[in-house]
Coordinates of N, CA and C in Angstrom, one line a residue:
Chain L
X1 N 1.0 -0.9 0.1 CA -0.4 -0.4 0.2 C 0.6 1.4 0.2
X2 N 0.0 2.3 0.2 CA 1.1 3.8 -0.3 C 1.3 3.7 1.4
X3 N 2.3 4.7 1.2 CA 3.6 4.5 2.5 C 4.1 6.2 2.0
X4 N 4.7 6.9 3.3 CA 4.8 8.0 3.8 C 5.9 7.7 4.4
X5 N 7.1 7.5 4.5 CA 8.6 7.5 5.1 C 9.5 8.8 5.6
X6 N 9.9 9.5 6.6 CA 10.3 10.6 6.4 C 11.6 10.2 8.0
X7 N 12.7 11.5 8.1 CA 13.3 11.4 8.9 C 13.3 11.4 10.6
X8 N 13.2 11.1 10.7 CA 13.1 10.8 12.4 C 13.5 11.3 12.9
X9 N 13.2 11.8 14.5 CA 14.2 13.2 14.9 C 13.4 12.8 15.9
X10 N 14.1 12.8 17.0 CA 14.1 15.0 16.9 C 15.8 15.2 16.5
X11 N 15.1 16.7 16.0 CA 16.1 17.7 15.0 C 16.3 18.7 15.9
X12 N 17.4 19.1 16.3 CA 18.2 20.2 17.2 C 19.2 21.4 16.3
X13 N 19.0 22.4 16.5 CA 19.7 23.6 15.3 C 19.7 23.9 15.9
X14 N 20.7 25.0 15.6 CA 21.2 26.5 16.0 C 20.4 27.3 15.2
X15 N 19.5 28.4 16.4 CA 19.4 29.4 14.3 C 19.5 29.9 13.9
X16 N 19.7 29.9 12.5 CA 20.2 30.3 10.8 C 20.9 29.0 10.7
X17 N 21.0 28.0 10.8 CA 21.0 26.8 10.4 C 20.4 26.6 9.2
X18 N 20.5 25.6 8.5 CA 21.1 25.1 7.8 C 19.1 23.8 7.3
X19 N 18.5 24.0 7.3 CA 17.5 22.5 7.7 C 17.3 22.0 6.5
X20 N 17.5 20.1 6.3 CA 16.5 19.7 5.9 C 15.5 18.2 6.5
X21 N 14.6 18.1 5.4 CA 14.0 17.3 6.4 C 13.7 15.7 5.8
X22 N 15.0 14.5 5.8 CA 13.9 13.9 4.9 C 12.8 13.4 4.1
X23 N 11.9 13.0 3.4 CA 10.6 12.4 3.3 C 10.8 11.7 1.7
X24 N 10.4 10.5 1.9 CA 10.0 9.6 0.5 C 9.2 9.0 0.8
X25 N 8.4 8.1 -1.0 CA 6.9 8.4 -0.6 C 6.8 6.8 -1.8
X26 N 5.2 5.8 -1.2 CA 5.6 4.9 -2.7 C 4.2 5.2 -2.0
X27 N 3.3 5.1 -4.1 CA 1.8 5.2 -3.6 C 2.1 5.1 -5.7
X28 N 1.3 4.6 -6.2 CA 0.2 4.3 -6.9 C -0.4 5.5 -8.3
X29 N 0.2 6.0 -9.3 CA -0.2 7.1 -9.5 C 0.7 7.4 -8.7
X30 N 0.1 9.1 -9.0 CA 0.5 10.5 -9.6 C -0.3 11.0 -7.6
X31 N 0.6 11.5 -7.0 CA 0.1 11.9 -5.0 C 0.4 12.3 -5.3
X32 N -0.8 13.9 -5.5 CA -0.4 15.2 -4.4 C 0.7 15.0 -3.3
X33 N 1.7 15.8 -2.6 CA 2.4 15.8 -1.5 C 2.4 17.2 -0.9
X34 N 2.1 16.4 0.5 CA 2.3 17.8 1.3 C 2.8 17.9 2.6
X35 N 3.4 19.3 2.9 CA 4.1 19.1 4.1 C 2.7 19.8 5.1
X36 N 3.3 19.6 6.3 CA 1.8 19.8 7.6 C 2.7 19.9 8.9
X37 N 2.7 21.3 9.7 CA 3.5 21.5 10.5 C 2.2 21.7 11.9
X38 N 3.0 20.9 13.5 CA 2.5 21.5 14.0 C 2.9 22.2 14.8
X39 N 2.3 23.3 15.7 CA 3.7 24.0 15.6 C 2.8 23.8 18.0
X40 N 4.4 23.2 19.0 CA 3.1 23.5 20.6 C 2.6 23.7 20.5
X41 N 1.4 22.9 21.0 CA 0.0 23.2 21.0 C -0.7 24.2 20.1
X42 N -0.7 24.0 19.1 CA -1.4 24.5 18.3 C -1.7 23.3 17.2
X43 N -3.0 23.4 16.0 CA -3.3 22.1 15.2 C -2.5 22.6 14.3
X44 N -2.7 20.8 13.9 CA -2.1 21.1 12.3 C -2.4 21.8 11.7
X45 N -1.2 22.0 10.2 CA -1.4 23.2 9.4 C -0.8 23.2 8.5
X46 N -1.6 23.5 6.9 CA -0.9 22.5 5.8 C 0.1 23.7 5.7
X47 N 1.4 23.5 5.2 CA 2.5 24.2 5.2 C 2.1 24.7 3.5
X48 N 3.2 23.4 2.7 CA 2.8 23.6 2.0 C 2.6 22.3 0.7
X49 N 2.7 22.8 -0.2 CA 1.7 20.7 -0.4 C 3.0 21.0 -2.2
X50 N 2.6 20.3 -3.5 CA 3.2 20.1 -5.1 C 1.8 19.5 -5.5
X51 N 1.6 19.9 -6.7 CA 0.9 18.8 -6.6 C 1.1 18.1 -8.2
X52 N 2.2 17.8 -8.6 CA 2.4 17.1 -10.0 C 4.4 16.6 -10.0
X53 N 4.7 15.9 -10.2 CA 6.5 16.7 -10.1 C 6.8 17.9 -11.4
X54 N 7.7 18.1 -10.9 CA 9.0 19.4 -10.5 C 8.8 20.0 -9.6
X55 N 6.7 20.1 -9.9 CA 6.7 21.4 -9.1 C 7.5 21.4 -7.4
X56 N 7.4 23.3 -6.8 CA 8.0 23.1 -6.0 C 7.2 24.2 -5.0
X57 N 7.2 23.4 -3.4 CA 6.2 24.2 -2.8 C 6.4 24.9 -2.0
X58 N 6.0 25.9 -1.9 CA 6.8 26.8 -0.4 C 6.1 28.6 0.2
X59 N 5.9 28.5 1.5 CA 5.5 28.6 2.4 C 6.7 29.4 3.2
X60 N 6.9 30.5 4.1 CA 7.2 30.7 5.4 C 9.0 30.7 4.7
X61 N 9.6 30.8 4.2 CA 11.1 30.4 4.1 C 11.1 28.9 3.8
X62 N 10.3 28.5 3.3 CA 10.5 26.6 3.2 C 10.0 26.2 1.1
X63 N 11.0 25.1 1.3 CA 10.4 24.7 0.0 C 10.4 23.5 0.2
X64 N 9.8 22.8 -0.3 CA 10.1 21.4 -0.6 C 9.7 20.7 -2.7
X65 N 10.4 20.0 -3.2 CA 10.8 20.3 -4.5 C 10.0 18.1 -4.5
X66 N 8.8 17.9 -5.8 CA 8.1 16.9 -5.8 C 9.5 16.3 -7.5
X67 N 10.1 15.1 -7.0 CA 10.7 14.9 -7.1 C 10.6 13.0 -7.7
X68 N 9.5 13.2 -9.2 CA 9.2 12.3 -9.2 C 9.8 10.4 -8.8
X69 N 11.2 11.0 -10.0 CA 12.5 10.2 -10.3 C 13.2 9.7 -8.8
X70 N 13.2 10.6 -8.1 CA 13.6 9.4 -6.7 C 11.8 9.4 -6.0
X71 N 11.3 9.9 -5.7 CA 10.2 9.4 -5.6 C 10.2 10.2 -3.8
X72 N 10.5 11.6 -3.8 CA 10.9 12.2 -2.7 C 10.2 13.8 -2.4
X73 N 10.2 14.5 -0.9 CA 9.7 15.6 -1.3 C 10.4 16.4 0.6
X74 N 11.5 16.7 -0.5 CA 12.4 16.8 1.0 C 11.7 18.4 1.3
X75 N 12.3 18.5 2.8 CA 12.3 20.3 3.2 C 12.9 20.3 3.1
X76 N 12.7 21.8 2.8 CA 14.2 22.6 3.2 C 14.4 24.1 3.9
X77 N 14.7 24.6 4.9 CA 14.6 25.9 4.9 C 16.2 26.6 4.9
X78 N 16.5 27.6 4.1 CA 18.2 28.2 4.2 C 18.9 28.6 5.9
X79 N 17.7 29.1 6.4 CA 18.0 29.7 7.4 C 17.0 29.8 9.1
X80 N 16.9 29.0 9.6 CA 15.8 28.5 10.5 C 15.8 29.5 12.3
X81 N 14.5 29.3 12.4 CA 14.4 30.6 13.5 C 13.9 29.8 14.5
X82 N 14.3 31.0 15.6 CA 13.9 30.2 17.2 C 12.1 29.2 16.9
X83 N 10.9 30.2 16.3 CA 9.5 30.5 16.0 C 9.2 29.0 15.0
X84 N 10.4 28.4 14.7 CA 10.2 27.3 13.7 C 10.4 26.2 14.6
X85 N 10.3 26.0 15.7 CA 10.1 24.8 16.3 C 9.3 24.2 16.1
X86 N 8.9 22.9 15.9 CA 7.8 22.2 16.1 C 7.6 20.7 15.4
X87 N 6.1 19.7 14.9 CA 6.5 19.1 15.0 C 5.9 19.1 13.0
X88 N 7.4 18.6 12.0 CA 6.5 18.2 10.9 C 6.4 16.7 10.5
X89 N 4.8 17.1 9.3 CA 4.9 15.6 9.1 C 4.9 16.4 7.5
X90 N 5.1 15.0 6.9 CA 4.9 14.5 5.2 C 3.9 14.4 5.3
X91 N 3.4 13.9 3.9 CA 2.1 13.5 3.4 C 1.7 13.3 1.9
X92 N 0.7 12.2 1.4 CA 0.3 12.3 -0.1 C -1.1 12.1 0.7
X93 N -1.4 12.0 -0.3 CA -2.6 11.9 -0.9 C -3.9 11.3 -2.7
X94 N -3.6 10.5 -2.8 CA -4.0 10.5 -4.2 C -4.8 10.5 -5.3
X95 N -6.1 11.3 -4.4 CA -7.1 11.8 -4.8 C -7.6 11.4 -5.8
X96 N -9.4 11.6 -5.4 CA -9.6 10.7 -6.2 C -11.2 10.4 -5.1
X97 N -11.6 9.0 -5.4 CA -12.4 8.9 -3.8 C -11.2 8.3 -2.3
X98 N -10.5 8.5 -3.0 CA -9.5 8.4 -1.6 C -8.3 8.6 -1.4
X99 N -9.5 9.8 -0.6 CA -8.8 11.5 -0.5 C -8.2 11.4 0.7
X100 N -8.4 11.1 0.8 CA -7.7 10.9 3.4 C -5.8 10.7 3.1
X101 N -5.1 11.3 3.6 CA -3.9 11.6 3.3 C -3.4 10.3 4.7
X102 N -2.3 10.2 2.7 CA -1.8 9.1 4.7 C 0.1 10.3 4.7
X103 N 0.4 10.4 6.1 CA 0.8 10.2 6.8 C 2.2 9.7 7.2
X104 N 3.2 10.7 7.0 CA 4.6 9.6 7.9 C 4.7 10.1 9.2
X105 N 5.7 9.2 10.3 CA 5.7 9.8 11.7 C 6.2 10.9 12.4
X106 N 6.0 12.1 10.8 CA 6.5 12.7 12.1 C 7.9 13.5 12.7
X107 N 8.9 14.3 12.0 CA 9.9 15.2 12.6 C 9.9 15.8 13.8
X108 N 10.1 15.7 15.2 CA 10.3 16.8 15.8 C 11.7 17.8 15.6
X109 N 11.2 18.6 15.5 CA 12.2 20.1 14.9 C 12.6 21.3 16.7
X110 N 13.5 21.7 17.5 CA 13.8 22.4 18.0 C 15.4 23.4 17.4
X111 N 14.6 24.0 17.4 CA 15.9 25.3 17.4 C 16.3 26.1 18.4
X112 N 16.9 26.0 18.7 CA 18.4 26.9 20.0 C 18.9 27.6 19.7
X113 N 18.8 29.1 20.6 CA 18.9 30.9 20.3 C 20.6 30.7 19.7
Chain G
X1 N -12.5 33.9 9.6 CA -13.7 32.6 9.0 C -13.8 31.7 10.6
X2 N -14.7 31.3 11.0 CA -14.2 29.9 11.5 C -13.1 28.7 10.9
X3 N -12.7 28.8 11.8 CA -12.2 27.3 10.7 C -12.9 26.0 12.3
X4 N -12.3 24.8 11.6 CA -13.1 23.7 12.3 C -12.8 23.1 13.5
X5 N -13.9 23.1 14.4 CA -13.9 23.1 15.5 C -14.1 21.8 16.2
X6 N -13.2 20.8 17.4 CA -14.0 20.3 17.9 C -14.5 19.7 19.1
X7 N -15.1 18.9 19.6 CA -15.7 19.4 21.9 C -15.9 17.4 21.7
X8 N -15.5 17.1 23.1 CA -14.8 18.4 23.9 C -13.1 18.4 23.2
X9 N -12.3 18.6 23.4 CA -10.7 19.0 23.9 C -10.7 18.0 24.4
X10 N -11.5 17.2 26.0 CA -11.0 16.2 26.1 C -11.9 15.4 27.0
X11 N -11.2 13.8 26.8 CA -12.4 13.0 27.5 C -11.5 12.3 27.8
X12 N -11.5 12.0 29.1 CA -11.1 10.9 29.8 C -12.6 10.1 30.4
X13 N -11.8 9.0 30.2 CA -13.2 7.5 30.2 C -12.6 6.3 31.2
X14 N -13.8 5.3 31.2 CA -13.3 4.3 31.5 C -13.5 3.2 31.1
X15 N -12.9 2.3 30.3 CA -13.1 1.0 29.5 C -13.7 0.6 30.0
X16 N -14.3 -0.1 28.8 CA -16.2 0.2 28.2 C -16.4 0.4 28.5
X17 N -17.0 2.1 28.6 CA -17.5 3.2 27.7 C -17.8 3.5 26.8
X18 N -18.9 3.4 26.5 CA -18.7 4.8 24.4 C -19.0 5.7 25.0
X19 N -18.1 6.4 24.2 CA -17.4 7.7 23.8 C -18.2 8.6 22.1
X20 N -18.3 9.8 22.6 CA -18.9 10.5 21.5 C -17.8 11.7 21.0
X21 N -17.7 12.4 19.2 CA -16.2 12.7 19.4 C -17.0 13.4 18.0
X22 N -17.1 15.3 18.2 CA -17.9 15.8 18.1 C -16.7 16.8 16.9
X23 N -17.1 17.4 15.7 CA -16.7 17.8 15.0 C -17.5 18.6 14.0
X24 N -17.3 19.8 13.7 CA -18.0 20.9 13.0 C -16.9 21.1 12.0
X25 N -17.1 21.7 11.0 CA -16.4 21.3 9.7 C -16.1 22.7 9.6
X26 N -16.1 23.8 8.3 CA -15.5 25.0 8.3 C -16.6 25.0 6.8
X27 N -18.1 26.3 7.8 CA -19.3 26.1 7.0 C -19.0 25.8 5.4
X28 N -19.4 25.1 4.4 CA -19.3 25.5 2.9 C -18.5 24.1 3.0
X29 N -17.7 23.5 3.4 CA -16.4 22.5 2.7 C -17.9 21.2 2.7
X30 N -17.9 20.5 1.5 CA -18.4 19.2 1.2 C -17.7 18.3 2.2
X31 N -16.1 18.0 1.7 CA -15.6 17.3 2.1 C -15.1 17.4 3.6
X32 N -15.2 15.7 4.8 CA -14.6 15.4 5.8 C -14.1 14.7 6.2
X33 N -12.6 14.9 6.7 CA -12.3 13.1 7.3 C -12.0 13.2 9.5
X34 N -11.5 12.6 9.6 CA -11.1 11.7 10.5 C -9.7 11.6 10.8
X35 N -8.9 11.3 11.6 CA -7.8 10.9 11.9 C -7.5 10.6 13.5
X36 N -6.1 9.6 13.2 CA -6.0 9.0 15.4 C -4.8 9.4 15.4
X37 N -3.8 10.4 16.0 CA -2.6 10.1 16.3 C -2.4 9.7 17.4
X38 N -2.5 8.6 17.4 CA -1.7 8.1 19.2 C -0.5 8.0 19.7
X39 N -0.2 8.5 20.2 CA 1.4 8.4 21.2 C 2.7 8.5 20.2
X40 N 3.4 9.3 19.7 CA 5.0 9.0 18.6 C 4.3 8.7 17.6
X41 N 3.6 8.9 17.2 CA 3.3 8.1 15.9 C 2.6 9.3 14.5
X42 N 2.6 8.5 13.5 CA 2.1 9.7 13.5 C 0.7 9.8 13.0
X43 N -0.1 10.3 11.9 CA -2.2 10.3 12.1 C -2.2 9.0 10.9
X44 N -3.4 8.6 11.8 CA -3.7 7.4 11.1 C -5.2 7.6 10.7
X45 N -5.7 8.2 8.9 CA -7.2 8.1 8.3 C -7.6 6.6 9.1
X46 N -9.1 7.1 9.4 CA -10.4 6.8 9.5 C -11.2 6.7 9.1
X47 N -12.1 7.4 8.4 CA -13.0 7.8 7.6 C -13.3 9.0 7.3
X48 N -14.2 8.8 5.6 CA -13.9 10.1 4.7 C -15.3 10.8 3.7
X49 N -16.1 11.8 4.6 CA -17.2 11.9 3.9 C -17.8 13.0 3.1
X50 N -18.2 12.2 1.5 CA -17.2 13.6 0.3 C -18.7 14.0 0.3
X51 N -19.2 15.3 0.4 CA -20.8 15.4 -0.1 C -22.1 14.1 0.6
X52 N -22.9 13.8 -0.9 CA -24.3 12.6 -0.4 C -24.0 11.5 -1.1
X53 N -22.1 10.8 -1.1 CA -21.2 10.1 -1.6 C -21.5 8.6 -0.2
X54 N -21.6 8.1 -0.1 CA -21.3 6.3 0.6 C -19.7 7.0 1.5
X55 N -19.8 7.4 3.2 CA -19.0 7.5 2.7 C -17.5 6.4 3.3
X56 N -16.2 6.6 3.4 CA -15.4 5.8 2.7 C -14.4 5.3 4.7
X57 N -15.0 3.6 4.7 CA -14.8 3.4 5.7 C -14.0 2.7 6.3
X58 N -12.6 2.5 5.2 CA -11.3 1.6 5.3 C -10.8 2.0 6.1
X59 N -11.1 3.4 7.5 CA -9.6 3.5 7.8 C -10.2 3.1 9.5
X60 N -11.5 3.3 9.9 CA -11.8 2.9 10.4 C -10.9 0.6 11.3
X61 N -10.6 1.6 12.5 CA -9.9 -0.2 13.4 C -10.8 -1.4 12.9
X62 N -12.1 -1.1 13.8 CA -13.1 -2.1 14.5 C -14.2 -1.2 14.2
X63 N -15.2 -2.8 14.0 CA -16.9 -2.3 14.3 C -16.8 -1.4 15.7
X64 N -16.2 -1.3 16.5 CA -17.1 -0.3 17.6 C -16.4 0.9 17.2
X65 N -15.8 1.4 15.8 CA -16.0 2.6 15.7 C -16.6 2.8 15.2
X66 N -17.8 4.1 14.5 CA -18.5 4.7 13.7 C -18.7 6.1 13.2
X67 N -19.4 6.0 12.3 CA -19.0 7.9 12.3 C -20.4 8.2 11.9
X68 N -20.8 9.2 11.5 CA -21.6 9.8 10.8 C -21.8 11.2 10.9
X69 N -22.5 11.3 9.8 CA -22.9 12.8 9.2 C -23.9 13.8 8.8
X70 N -24.4 14.8 9.2 CA -25.5 14.9 8.6 C -25.2 15.9 7.6
X71 N -26.2 15.6 7.1 CA -26.1 16.8 5.0 C -24.4 17.2 5.5
X72 N -23.5 18.1 5.2 CA -22.7 19.0 5.1 C -22.2 19.4 6.2
X73 N -22.7 19.4 6.8 CA -21.9 19.7 8.4 C -21.9 18.0 9.1
X74 N -21.9 18.4 10.3 CA -21.9 18.1 11.8 C -21.6 16.7 11.5
X75 N -20.2 16.3 11.8 CA -20.2 14.6 12.2 C -20.1 14.2 14.2
X76 N -20.4 13.0 13.6 CA -19.7 12.3 14.9 C -19.0 11.6 15.0
X77 N -18.0 10.6 15.7 CA -16.6 9.9 15.9 C -17.9 8.9 17.4
X78 N -18.2 7.6 16.6 CA -18.4 6.9 18.1 C -18.0 6.0 18.6
X79 N -17.7 5.5 19.7 CA -16.2 4.4 20.0 C -17.3 3.8 21.2
X80 N -17.8 2.7 20.4 CA -18.4 1.8 21.7 C -17.1 0.9 22.5
X81 N -17.6 1.1 23.6 CA -17.0 -0.3 24.5 C -15.4 0.6 24.3
X82 N -15.1 1.6 24.8 CA -13.4 2.6 25.1 C -13.3 0.9 25.0
X83 N -11.4 0.6 24.9 CA -10.3 -0.4 24.7 C -8.5 1.2 25.6
X84 N -8.3 0.3 26.3 CA -6.7 1.9 26.5 C -6.3 2.0 25.6
X85 N -5.8 1.2 24.4 CA -5.3 1.2 22.8 C -6.5 2.7 21.8
X86 N -7.2 2.7 21.9 CA -8.1 3.5 21.7 C -7.7 5.2 22.1
X87 N -6.7 4.9 23.2 CA -6.3 6.5 23.7 C -5.6 6.8 22.6
X88 N -5.5 8.4 22.5 CA -5.1 8.9 21.3 C -6.4 11.0 21.6
X89 N -4.8 11.5 20.1 CA -6.1 12.4 20.2 C -7.2 11.8 19.1
X90 N -7.9 12.8 18.7 CA -9.2 12.4 17.4 C -9.1 13.2 16.9
X91 N -8.5 13.7 15.3 CA -8.3 15.5 14.8 C -9.1 14.5 13.4
X92 N -10.6 15.6 13.1 CA -11.2 16.3 12.3 C -10.5 17.4 11.6
X93 N -10.6 17.4 9.9 CA -10.7 17.8 8.9 C -11.3 18.5 7.5
X94 N -11.3 19.4 7.3 CA -12.4 19.0 5.8 C -11.6 20.3 5.0
X95 N -12.0 19.8 4.0 CA -11.9 20.4 2.3 C -12.8 21.1 1.6
X96 N -13.0 21.4 1.2 CA -13.8 22.8 0.1 C -14.5 22.6 -1.0
X97 N -13.2 21.6 -1.1 CA -14.4 20.2 -2.5 C -14.7 18.6 -2.6
X98 N -12.7 18.3 -2.5 CA -12.6 17.3 -2.7 C -11.1 16.9 -2.7
X99 N -10.8 15.9 -2.5 CA -9.5 15.3 -2.0 C -7.9 16.0 -2.1
X100 N -8.1 17.2 -3.3 CA -6.5 17.6 -4.4 C -7.1 18.6 -3.2
X101 N -7.5 19.8 -2.6 CA -8.1 20.6 -2.2 C -7.4 20.2 0.0
X102 N -7.2 22.1 0.0 CA -6.7 21.8 1.7 C -7.3 21.3 2.6
X103 N -6.9 20.0 3.9 CA -7.1 19.7 4.4 C -7.0 21.1 5.4
X104 N -8.5 21.5 6.4 CA -8.4 21.9 7.6 C -8.4 21.5 8.0
X105 N -7.3 21.7 8.8 CA -8.0 20.4 10.9 C -8.6 21.7 11.7
X106 N -8.9 20.6 12.8 CA -9.6 20.4 14.3 C -8.8 20.4 15.1
X107 N -8.1 21.6 16.3 CA -8.1 20.8 17.5 C -7.5 20.0 18.3
X108 N -8.3 19.5 17.6 CA -8.7 17.3 18.0 C -8.7 17.6 19.1
X109 N -9.2 16.0 19.5 CA -10.3 15.4 21.1 C -8.8 14.5 21.1
X110 N -8.0 14.9 22.8 CA -7.7 14.3 23.3 C -9.0 12.9 24.4
X111 N -8.6 11.9 23.8 CA -9.7 10.8 24.1 C -8.0 9.9 25.4
X112 N -8.7 9.8 26.5 CA -8.0 8.8 27.2 C -8.5 7.6 28.1
X113 N -8.4 6.6 27.9 CA -9.2 5.2 28.0 C -8.9 4.5 29.3
X114 N -8.9 5.4 31.1 CA -8.9 3.9 31.5 C -8.9 2.4 31.2

């Protein structure tokens, strides 16, 4: 079945460091790919998405590129801030009648000042 | 505008009791989803409602779990004869049209089964 694998955390970085959180997927067809973020004490919210190969999603300085050849959707940010501390979830949706999201297990990021 | 709301925010129950969890989606959203997040795990899909179509129940873990939705509004997730392994955060999400649209999540209901 379809699945999402993301790097295990926790990840601890210093402020202004470069961030990469790896995400790979297994799916039939051409899924849409998402990164969701859950800040401490808050609900899950969409960070960015890409719906077809080679698309780049971006938001709040974060980027991820849909790579069909490597079935990957790695999340990157050039300079993290303390306020980026959160749990990040990679997810896919096959669309159509199978519209539910399939999530990775989440990666906890802590950014130290 | 109002987001997805869920109630109660926390629920503590004894093993064997039934519980009902409520979700109010964003007004006008035709699609509604229930997920479960157990401690240290990713989110697991439970059930998906789309308009008037039959719901996709493929994620429900057992026949103790059921859900209903009234038209395109409120949904209730019911867990009968709760077990300790049902302890989790139950999240509801809605989207405006279909599965390729952004899903907006509620704050969740934390269920603890003693």
